[in-house]
mmCIF file of C-alpha atoms in Angstrom:
data_model
loop_
_atom_site.group_PDB
_atom_site.id
_atom_site.type_symbol
_atom_site.label_atom_id
_atom_site.label_comp_id
_atom_site.label_asym_id
_atom_site.label_seq_id
_atom_site.Cartn_x
_atom_site.Cartn_y
_atom_site.Cartn_z
ATOM 1 C CA MET A 25 -7.851 3.549 -6.520
ATOM 2 C CA SER A 26 -10.497 4.521 -8.998
ATOM 3 C CA SER A 27 -11.666 8.135 -9.072
ATOM 4 C CA LYS A 28 -15.188 7.325 -10.300
ATOM 5 C CA THR A 29 -17.952 8.590 -8.035
ATOM 6 C CA HIS A 30 -21.625 7.754 -7.592
ATOM 7 C CA GLY A 31 -24.409 9.176 -5.492
ATOM 8 C CA VAL A 32 -25.625 7.705 -2.225
ATOM 9 C CA THR A 33 -29.378 7.349 -2.239
ATOM 10 C CA ASN A 34 -29.984 5.414 0.971
ATOM 11 C CA PRO A 35 -28.958 6.474 4.481
ATOM 12 C CA LYS A 36 -26.249 4.417 6.093
ATOM 13 C CA PRO A 37 -27.301 1.969 8.812
ATOM 14 C CA SER A 38 -25.997 2.419 12.336
ATOM 15 C CA GLY A 39 -22.327 1.418 12.581
ATOM 16 C CA ALA A 40 -21.653 2.037 8.889
ATOM 17 C CA THR A 41 -19.344 4.700 7.580
ATOM 18 C CA GLY A 42 -20.658 7.981 6.272
ATOM 19 C CA TRP A 43 -19.628 10.068 3.305
ATOM 20 C CA LEU A 44 -17.117 12.824 3.580
ATOM 21 C CA THR A 45 -18.834 16.094 4.321
ATOM 22 C CA ILE A 46 -17.755 18.609 1.694
ATOM 23 C CA PRO A 47 -18.909 22.143 0.913
ATOM 24 C CA ALA A 48 -22.275 22.259 -0.854
ATOM 25 C CA PRO A 49 -20.910 23.917 -4.033
ATOM 26 C CA LEU A 50 -18.406 21.088 -4.452
ATOM 27 C CA ALA A 51 -21.101 18.489 -3.831
ATOM 28 C CA ARG A 52 -23.270 20.032 -6.576
ATOM 29 C CA LEU A 53 -20.250 20.128 -8.870
ATOM 30 C CA PHE A 54 -19.581 16.417 -8.356
ATOM 31 C CA LYS A 55 -23.181 15.594 -9.260
ATOM 32 C CA LYS A 56 -23.055 17.572 -12.489
ATOM 33 C CA PHE A 57 -19.544 16.591 -13.543
ATOM 34 C CA PRO A 58 -18.477 13.104 -12.355
ATOM 35 C CA LEU A 59 -14.776 12.803 -11.641
ATOM 36 C CA LEU A 60 -12.722 11.192 -14.383
ATOM 37 C CA THR A 61 -9.578 9.096 -14.342
ATOM 38 C CA TYR A 62 -7.095 10.651 -16.733
ATOM 39 C CA PRO A 63 -4.501 8.655 -18.653
ATOM 40 C CA PRO A 64 -1.068 8.413 -17.014
ATOM 41 C CA ASN A 65 1.477 11.101 -17.710
ATOM 42 C CA GLU A 66 4.969 10.786 -19.034
ATOM 43 C CA LEU A 67 7.738 10.071 -16.555
ATOM 44 C CA PRO A 68 8.239 12.941 -14.086
ATOM 45 C CA ILE A 69 10.611 15.643 -15.309
ATOM 46 C CA ARG A 70 12.890 15.058 -12.311
ATOM 47 C CA SER A 71 13.348 11.410 -13.350
ATOM 48 C CA PRO A 72 16.993 10.726 -14.198
ATOM 49 C CA ARG A 73 17.435 10.142 -17.933
ATOM 50 C CA VAL A 74 20.655 8.176 -17.512
ATOM 51 C CA ARG A 75 20.636 5.645 -14.696
ATOM 52 C CA ASP A 76 23.505 3.493 -13.573
ATOM 53 C CA VAL A 77 21.118 1.951 -11.043
ATOM 54 C CA ALA A 78 17.475 0.909 -11.317
ATOM 55 C CA THR A 79 14.855 3.369 -10.074
ATOM 56 C CA LEU A 80 11.751 2.334 -8.136
ATOM 57 C CA TYR A 81 8.868 4.819 -8.156
ATOM 58 C CA VAL A 82 6.757 4.652 -5.000
ATOM 59 C CA PHE A 83 4.556 6.628 -2.659
ATOM 60 C CA ILE A 84 7.076 8.197 -0.281
ATOM 61 C CA SER A 85 8.162 11.605 0.940
ATOM 62 C CA ASP A 86 11.135 13.302 -0.703
ATOM 63 C CA GLN A 87 13.247 13.054 2.450
ATOM 64 C CA ASP A 88 12.424 9.389 3.073
ATOM 65 C CA ALA A 89 13.244 8.575 -0.556
ATOM 66 C CA LEU A 90 16.687 10.156 -0.195
ATOM 67 C CA SER A 91 17.254 8.080 2.942
ATOM 68 C CA GLY A 92 15.950 4.884 1.345
ATOM 69 C CA LEU A 93 13.301 4.422 4.041
ATOM 70 C CA PRO A 94 10.190 2.225 3.688
ATOM 71 C CA SER A 95 7.269 3.526 1.631
ATOM 72 C CA PHE A 96 4.077 4.317 3.556
ATOM 73 C CA ASN A 97 1.951 2.493 0.959
ATOM 74 C CA PRO A 98 1.488 -1.295 1.428
ATOM 75 C CA SER A 99 1.624 -2.145 -2.298
ATOM 76 C CA CYS A 100 4.804 -0.128 -2.754
ATOM 77 C CA LEU A 101 6.390 -1.404 0.453
ATOM 78 C CA LYS A 102 5.702 -5.010 -0.537
ATOM 79 C CA TRP A 103 7.798 -4.698 -3.691
ATOM 80 C CA GLN A 104 10.395 -2.371 -2.164
ATOM 81 C CA THR A 105 10.993 -5.004 0.524
ATOM 82 C CA PHE A 106 10.997 -7.886 -1.941
ATOM 83 C CA LEU A 107 13.592 -6.220 -4.170
ATOM 84 C CA LYS A 108 15.818 -5.546 -1.162
ATOM 85 C CA LEU A 109 15.490 -9.169 -0.032
ATOM 86 C CA ALA A 110 16.414 -10.271 -3.555
ATOM 87 C CA GLY A 111 19.557 -8.122 -3.507
ATOM 88 C CA VAL A 112 18.441 -5.772 -6.285
ATOM 89 C CA ASP A 113 20.273 -2.436 -6.284
ATOM 90 C CA PHE A 114 17.844 0.454 -6.788
ATOM 91 C CA GLN A 115 17.108 4.035 -5.821
ATOM 92 C CA LEU A 116 13.737 5.500 -4.835
ATOM 93 C CA ILE A 117 11.821 8.307 -6.500
ATOM 94 C CA PRO A 118 8.598 9.756 -5.009
ATOM 95 C CA SER A 119 5.705 9.457 -7.435
ATOM 96 C CA ASN A 120 1.944 8.940 -7.731
ATOM 97 C CA ASN A 121 -0.421 6.872 -9.843
ATOM 98 C CA HIS A 122 -1.144 9.680 -12.333
ATOM 99 C CA ALA A 123 2.574 10.177 -12.978
ATOM 100 C CA SER A 124 3.076 6.474 -13.618
ATOM 101 C CA PRO A 125 3.311 5.315 -17.236
ATOM 102 C CA THR A 126 1.804 2.024 -16.078
ATOM 103 C CA GLY A 127 -1.101 3.740 -14.297
ATOM 104 C CA ALA A 128 -0.177 2.450 -10.853
ATOM 105 C CA LEU A 129 2.635 2.328 -8.332
ATOM 106 C CA PRO A 130 5.113 0.912 -7.893
ATOM 107 C CA PHE A 131 6.941 0.588 -11.176
ATOM 108 C CA LEU A 132 10.639 0.234 -11.876
ATOM 109 C CA MET A 133 12.893 1.742 -14.523
ATOM 110 C CA PRO A 134 15.884 -0.523 -15.177
ATOM 111 C CA SER A 135 19.380 0.920 -15.240
ATOM 112 C CA SER A 136 20.616 2.454 -18.485
ATOM 113 C CA SER A 137 23.746 4.110 -19.860
ATOM 114 C CA PRO A 138 24.556 6.930 -22.310
ATOM 115 C CA ASN A 139 25.499 4.289 -24.884
ATOM 116 C CA SER A 140 22.082 2.633 -24.813
ATOM 117 C CA PHE A 141 20.368 2.730 -28.210
ATOM 118 C CA ALA A 142 16.866 2.677 -26.724
ATOM 119 C CA ALA A 143 15.427 3.826 -23.423
ATOM 120 C CA PRO A 144 14.443 0.955 -21.141
ATOM 121 C CA LEU A 145 10.753 0.259 -20.695
ATOM 122 C CA PRO A 146 9.131 0.626 -17.269
ATOM 123 C CA ILE A 147 8.544 -2.637 -15.407
ATOM 124 C CA PRO A 148 5.137 -2.876 -13.688
ATOM 125 C CA SER A 149 4.723 -4.555 -10.322
ATOM 126 C CA ASN A 150 3.447 -7.828 -11.805
ATOM 127 C CA LYS A 151 6.805 -8.236 -13.584
ATOM 128 C CA LEU A 152 9.021 -7.360 -10.616
ATOM 129 C CA GLU A 153 9.289 -10.940 -9.347
ATOM 130 C CA GLN A 154 10.770 -12.008 -12.674
ATOM 131 C CA TYR A 155 13.054 -8.956 -12.738
ATOM 132 C CA ALA A 156 14.338 -9.789 -9.260
ATOM 133 C CA ALA A 157 15.059 -13.367 -10.297
ATOM 134 C CA GLU A 158 17.126 -12.092 -13.228
ATOM 135 C CA SER A 159 18.815 -9.092 -11.582
ATOM 136 C CA GLY A 160 19.024 -9.890 -7.884
ATOM 137 C CA THR A 161 22.002 -11.331 -6.058
ATOM 138 C CA HIS A 162 20.015 -13.381 -3.513
ATOM 139 C CA LYS A 163 17.756 -16.325 -4.219
ATOM 140 C CA ILE A 164 14.229 -15.857 -2.911
ATOM 141 C CA SER A 165 12.396 -18.847 -1.453
ATOM 142 C CA GLU A 166 9.509 -20.163 -3.515
ATOM 143 C CA VAL A 167 6.345 -21.396 -1.817
ATOM 144 C CA PRO A 168 4.018 -23.928 -3.499
ATOM 145 C CA SER A 169 1.010 -22.089 -4.909
ATOM 146 C CA LEU A 170 -1.515 -24.418 -3.270
ATOM 147 C CA LYS A 171 -0.310 -23.268 0.149
ATOM 148 C CA LEU A 172 -0.500 -19.622 -0.809
ATOM 149 C CA GLU A 173 -3.988 -19.190 -2.224
ATOM 150 C CA ALA A 174 -5.995 -19.214 0.995
ATOM 151 C CA TYR A 175 -3.539 -17.025 2.895
ATOM 152 C CA GLU A 176 -3.119 -14.558 0.041
ATOM 153 C CA SER A 177 -6.898 -14.194 0.049
ATOM 154 C CA LEU A 178 -6.759 -13.197 3.730
ATOM 155 C CA LEU A 179 -4.282 -10.438 2.881
ATOM 156 C CA ASP A 180 -6.059 -9.276 -0.264
ATOM 157 C CA HIS A 181 -9.479 -9.071 1.343
ATOM 158 C CA ARG A 182 -9.833 -9.154 5.121
ATOM 159 C CA ILE A 183 -6.617 -7.366 6.018
ATOM 160 C CA ARG A 184 -6.713 -4.970 3.070
ATOM 161 C CA ASN A 185 -10.346 -4.041 3.762
ATOM 162 C CA ALA A 186 -9.561 -3.275 7.400
ATOM 163 C CA TRP A 187 -6.502 -1.272 6.300
ATOM 164 C CA LEU A 188 -8.584 0.777 3.865
ATOM 165 C CA TYR A 189 -11.174 1.482 6.524
ATOM 166 C CA SER A 190 -8.612 2.383 9.180
ATOM 167 C CA LEU A 191 -6.601 4.805 7.053
ATOM 168 C CA TYR A 192 -9.209 6.264 4.707
ATOM 169 C CA LEU A 193 -12.534 6.111 6.571
ATOM 170 C CA SER A 194 -11.762 6.127 10.302
ATOM 171 C CA ARG A 195 -12.113 9.773 11.341
ATOM 172 C CA PRO A 196 -9.427 9.687 14.071
ATOM 173 C CA ASN A 197 -6.897 8.873 11.332
ATOM 174 C CA SER A 198 -7.906 11.806 9.125
ATOM 175 C CA ALA A 199 -4.762 13.749 10.011
ATOM 176 C CA LEU A 200 -2.569 10.820 9.008
ATOM 177 C CA LEU A 201 -4.435 10.342 5.728
ATOM 178 C CA SER A 202 -4.066 14.033 4.919
ATOM 179 C CA ARG A 203 -0.357 14.041 5.761
ATOM 180 C CA LEU A 204 0.377 11.045 3.542
ATOM 181 C CA TYR A 205 -1.862 11.543 0.531
ATOM 182 C CA VAL A 206 -3.618 14.918 0.572
ATOM 183 C CA THR A 207 -1.245 17.652 1.720
ATOM 184 C CA PRO A 208 1.510 16.702 -0.791
ATOM 185 C CA VAL A 209 -0.939 17.132 -3.694
ATOM 186 C CA SER A 210 -1.583 20.872 -3.488
ATOM 187 C CA ALA A 211 -1.723 23.929 -1.265
ATOM 188 C CA SER A 212 -5.231 24.699 -2.559
ATOM 189 C CA GLN A 213 -7.995 23.947 -0.065
ATOM 190 C CA ILE A 214 -10.409 23.110 -2.884
ATOM 191 C CA VAL A 215 -7.968 20.622 -4.400
ATOM 192 C CA LYS A 216 -7.329 19.110 -0.976
ATOM 193 C CA ALA A 217 -11.056 18.732 -0.304
ATOM 194 C CA THR A 218 -11.580 17.163 -3.713
ATOM 195 C CA THR A 219 -8.649 14.759 -3.232
ATOM 196 C CA LEU A 220 -9.869 13.728 0.205
ATOM 197 C CA TYR A 221 -13.360 13.111 -1.163
ATOM 198 C CA GLN A 222 -11.975 10.978 -3.995
ATOM 199 C CA LEU A 223 -9.768 8.909 -1.703
ATOM 200 C CA ARG A 224 -12.533 8.192 0.783
ATOM 201 C CA HIS A 225 -15.063 7.452 -1.918
ATOM 202 C CA ALA A 226 -12.699 5.044 -3.678
ATOM 203 C CA ALA A 227 -11.826 3.260 -0.407
ATOM 204 C CA GLU A 228 -15.466 2.828 0.556
ATOM 205 C CA ASP A 229 -16.280 1.598 -2.937
ATOM 206 C CA GLN A 230 -13.456 -0.957 -2.854
ATOM 207 C CA ILE A 231 -14.534 -2.269 0.536
ATOM 208 C CA SER A 232 -18.190 -2.485 -0.528
ATOM 209 C CA ARG A 233 -17.316 -4.432 -3.667
ATOM 210 C CA SER A 234 -15.051 -6.765 -1.710
ATOM 211 C CA ILE A 235 -17.611 -7.613 0.985
ATOM 212 C CA GLY A 236 -20.573 -7.560 -1.411
ATOM 213 C CA THR A 237 -22.698 -5.073 0.527
ATOM 214 C CA PRO A 238 -23.003 -1.271 0.525
ATOM 215 C CA ALA A 239 -22.979 -1.175 4.334
ATOM 216 C CA VAL A 240 -19.423 -0.898 5.682
ATOM 217 C CA ASP A 241 -19.419 -2.106 9.288
ATOM 218 C CA SER A 242 -16.133 -1.285 10.988
ATOM 219 C CA LYS A 243 -16.562 -3.904 13.728
ATOM 220 C CA ARG A 244 -16.998 -6.693 11.199
ATOM 221 C CA LEU A 245 -13.955 -5.480 9.272
ATOM 222 C CA TYR A 246 -11.746 -5.431 12.357
ATOM 223 C CA ASP A 247 -13.067 -8.816 13.510
ATOM 224 C CA GLY A 248 -12.244 -10.204 10.075
ATOM 225 C CA ALA A 249 -8.744 -8.740 10.249
ATOM 226 C CA ARG A 250 -8.165 -10.307 13.667
ATOM 227 C CA GLU A 251 -9.169 -13.733 12.326
ATOM 228 C CA ALA A 252 -6.837 -13.227 9.360
ATOM 229 C CA PHE A 253 -3.863 -12.212 11.508
ATOM 230 C CA GLU A 254 -4.564 -15.137 13.830
ATOM 231 C CA ALA A 255 -4.451 -17.512 10.854
ATOM 232 C CA LEU A 256 -1.167 -15.957 9.703
ATOM 233 C CA SER A 257 0.255 -16.290 13.200
ATOM 234 C CA THR A 258 -0.703 -19.956 13.256
ATOM 235 C CA VAL A 259 0.898 -20.774 9.904
ATOM 236 C CA LEU A 260 4.077 -18.856 10.836
ATOM 237 C CA GLY A 261 4.314 -20.691 14.152
ATOM 238 C CA SER A 262 7.769 -20.602 15.706
ATOM 239 C CA GLY A 263 9.580 -20.355 12.381
ATOM 240 C CA ASP A 264 11.448 -17.357 11.058
ATOM 241 C CA TRP A 265 9.634 -17.293 7.719
ATOM 242 C CA PHE A 266 6.251 -18.380 6.461
ATOM 243 C CA PHE A 267 5.659 -21.965 5.331
ATOM 244 C CA GLU A 268 8.971 -23.034 6.930
ATOM 245 C CA ALA A 269 10.919 -21.563 4.016
ATOM 246 C CA PRO A 270 14.694 -21.260 4.534
ATOM 247 C CA GLU A 271 14.635 -17.621 3.422
ATOM 248 C CA PRO A 272 11.882 -14.986 3.208
ATOM 249 C CA SER A 273 9.583 -15.202 0.201
ATOM 250 C CA LEU A 274 7.337 -12.718 -1.573
ATOM 251 C CA PHE A 275 4.614 -13.709 0.874
ATOM 252 C CA ASP A 276 6.795 -12.596 3.797
ATOM 253 C CA SER A 277 7.200 -9.219 2.078
ATOM 254 C CA THR A 278 3.429 -8.921 1.650
ATOM 255 C CA VAL A 279 2.708 -9.624 5.319
ATOM 256 C CA PHE A 280 5.478 -7.220 6.351
ATOM 257 C CA SER A 281 3.985 -4.453 4.204
ATOM 258 C CA TYR A 282 0.983 -4.361 6.546
ATOM 259 C CA THR A 283 2.475 -5.329 9.903
ATOM 260 C CA HIS A 284 5.343 -2.846 9.617
ATOM 261 C CA LEU A 285 3.122 0.099 8.735
ATOM 262 C CA LEU A 286 0.684 -0.741 11.514
ATOM 263 C CA LEU A 287 3.508 -1.016 14.062
ATOM 264 C CA ASP A 288 5.523 1.955 12.781
ATOM 265 C CA GLN A 289 5.405 4.566 15.530
ATOM 266 C CA GLY A 290 6.334 7.275 13.058
ATOM 267 C CA LEU A 291 2.932 7.080 11.397
ATOM 268 C CA ALA A 292 1.182 8.131 14.614
ATOM 269 C CA TRP A 293 -2.061 6.177 14.240
ATOM 270 C CA GLU A 294 -4.874 7.730 16.281
ATOM 271 C CA ASP A 295 -7.307 4.863 15.680
ATOM 272 C CA ARG A 296 -5.029 2.063 16.875
ATOM 273 C CA ARG A 297 -7.425 -0.872 16.612
ATOM 274 C CA LEU A 298 -5.487 -2.592 13.818
ATOM 275 C CA THR A 299 -2.168 -1.883 15.524
ATOM 276 C CA GLU A 300 -3.490 -3.469 18.713
ATOM 277 C CA ILE A 301 -4.719 -6.513 16.789
ATOM 278 C CA VAL A 302 -1.279 -7.132 15.241
ATOM 279 C CA SER A 303 0.331 -6.654 18.659
ATOM 280 C CA GLU A 304 -1.730 -9.581 19.986
ATOM 281 C CA PHE A 305 0.496 -11.954 17.979
ATOM 282 C CA PRO A 306 4.126 -11.773 19.168
ATOM 283 C CA ASN A 307 5.446 -13.995 16.360
ATOM 284 C CA LEU A 308 4.052 -11.579 13.745
ATOM 285 C CA VAL A 309 5.708 -8.678 15.565
ATOM 286 C CA GLU A 310 8.998 -10.600 15.645
ATOM 287 C CA HIS A 311 8.621 -11.453 11.952
ATOM 288 C CA ARG A 312 8.210 -7.746 11.183
ATOM 289 C CA ASN A 313 11.276 -6.891 13.238
ATOM 290 C CA ARG A 314 13.308 -9.613 11.522
ATOM 291 C CA ILE A 315 12.606 -8.229 8.046
ATOM 292 C CA LEU A 316 13.145 -4.674 9.259
ATOM 293 C CA GLN A 317 16.575 -5.659 10.546
ATOM 294 C CA LYS A 318 17.400 -7.692 7.456
ATOM 295 C CA CYS A 319 16.476 -4.935 4.982
ATOM 296 C CA TRP A 320 17.059 -1.676 6.860
ATOM 297 C CA GLY A 321 19.238 -2.519 9.839
ATOM 298 C CA GLN A 322 18.932 -0.702 13.150
ATOM 299 C CA GLY A 323 17.261 2.624 13.693
ATOM 300 C CA LEU A 324 13.671 2.210 12.515
ATOM 301 C CA GLY A 325 10.994 2.085 15.171
#
């Protein structure tokens, strides 16, 4: 998400989201000194310098990374799942966008050895499909692009917009947002307040640009998400995988990255509107459970 901020000059209409209320001194500071996006840092110091296995850097807690559990971030979980489906051997390292040499998560560092003459270059997410094809042990189903475009648009816009609203802007989910993205940043209350402001501002800005209006209406977003999930349920039908593919594809991983996180009881959603929408479609729930079993086995709720 971008960290750029701008002022709000018009009051929000009824039903639209409001800005994060922050202490007045911080608000004045933001007006005088707009927040900047700094260039990415070098690899984290704790990154292993010699790797006999590839390393995937994602949003995840330290404990969950050690256990190889799913990331709590949809973009990271999409590629984590896809690599597992492709049979790529990798370990997880907790990270963040500012610590990424590519400027965003996830990214992957290929395996290396002490005899390597040059350090491997990080692989950004848009190159992971090719990496999986070259390094994985399982063949991933390919879906004709003409079938994908309309359904990918549903995921990239309607479902993503509702996700952003639910996690970042819905007040009942503030505790979850803080646990995932704010508390790990710093113990400083000022830093936490600043981080929360940035996250909510960036989410609202992304939604506004996607829908083409400054007014963010939660009901319209959730209605749009329901229509999108209904369309996905229809195209999945009674099959195991989307588009009647013999094995799961990248598209299956993308759908799973949202349905799993919305159905994951461990996240403790307070605003459960999106969770309830997904639950309306049993075949999407079963699809999520199938990938969960295939990639992580028993034991995840």
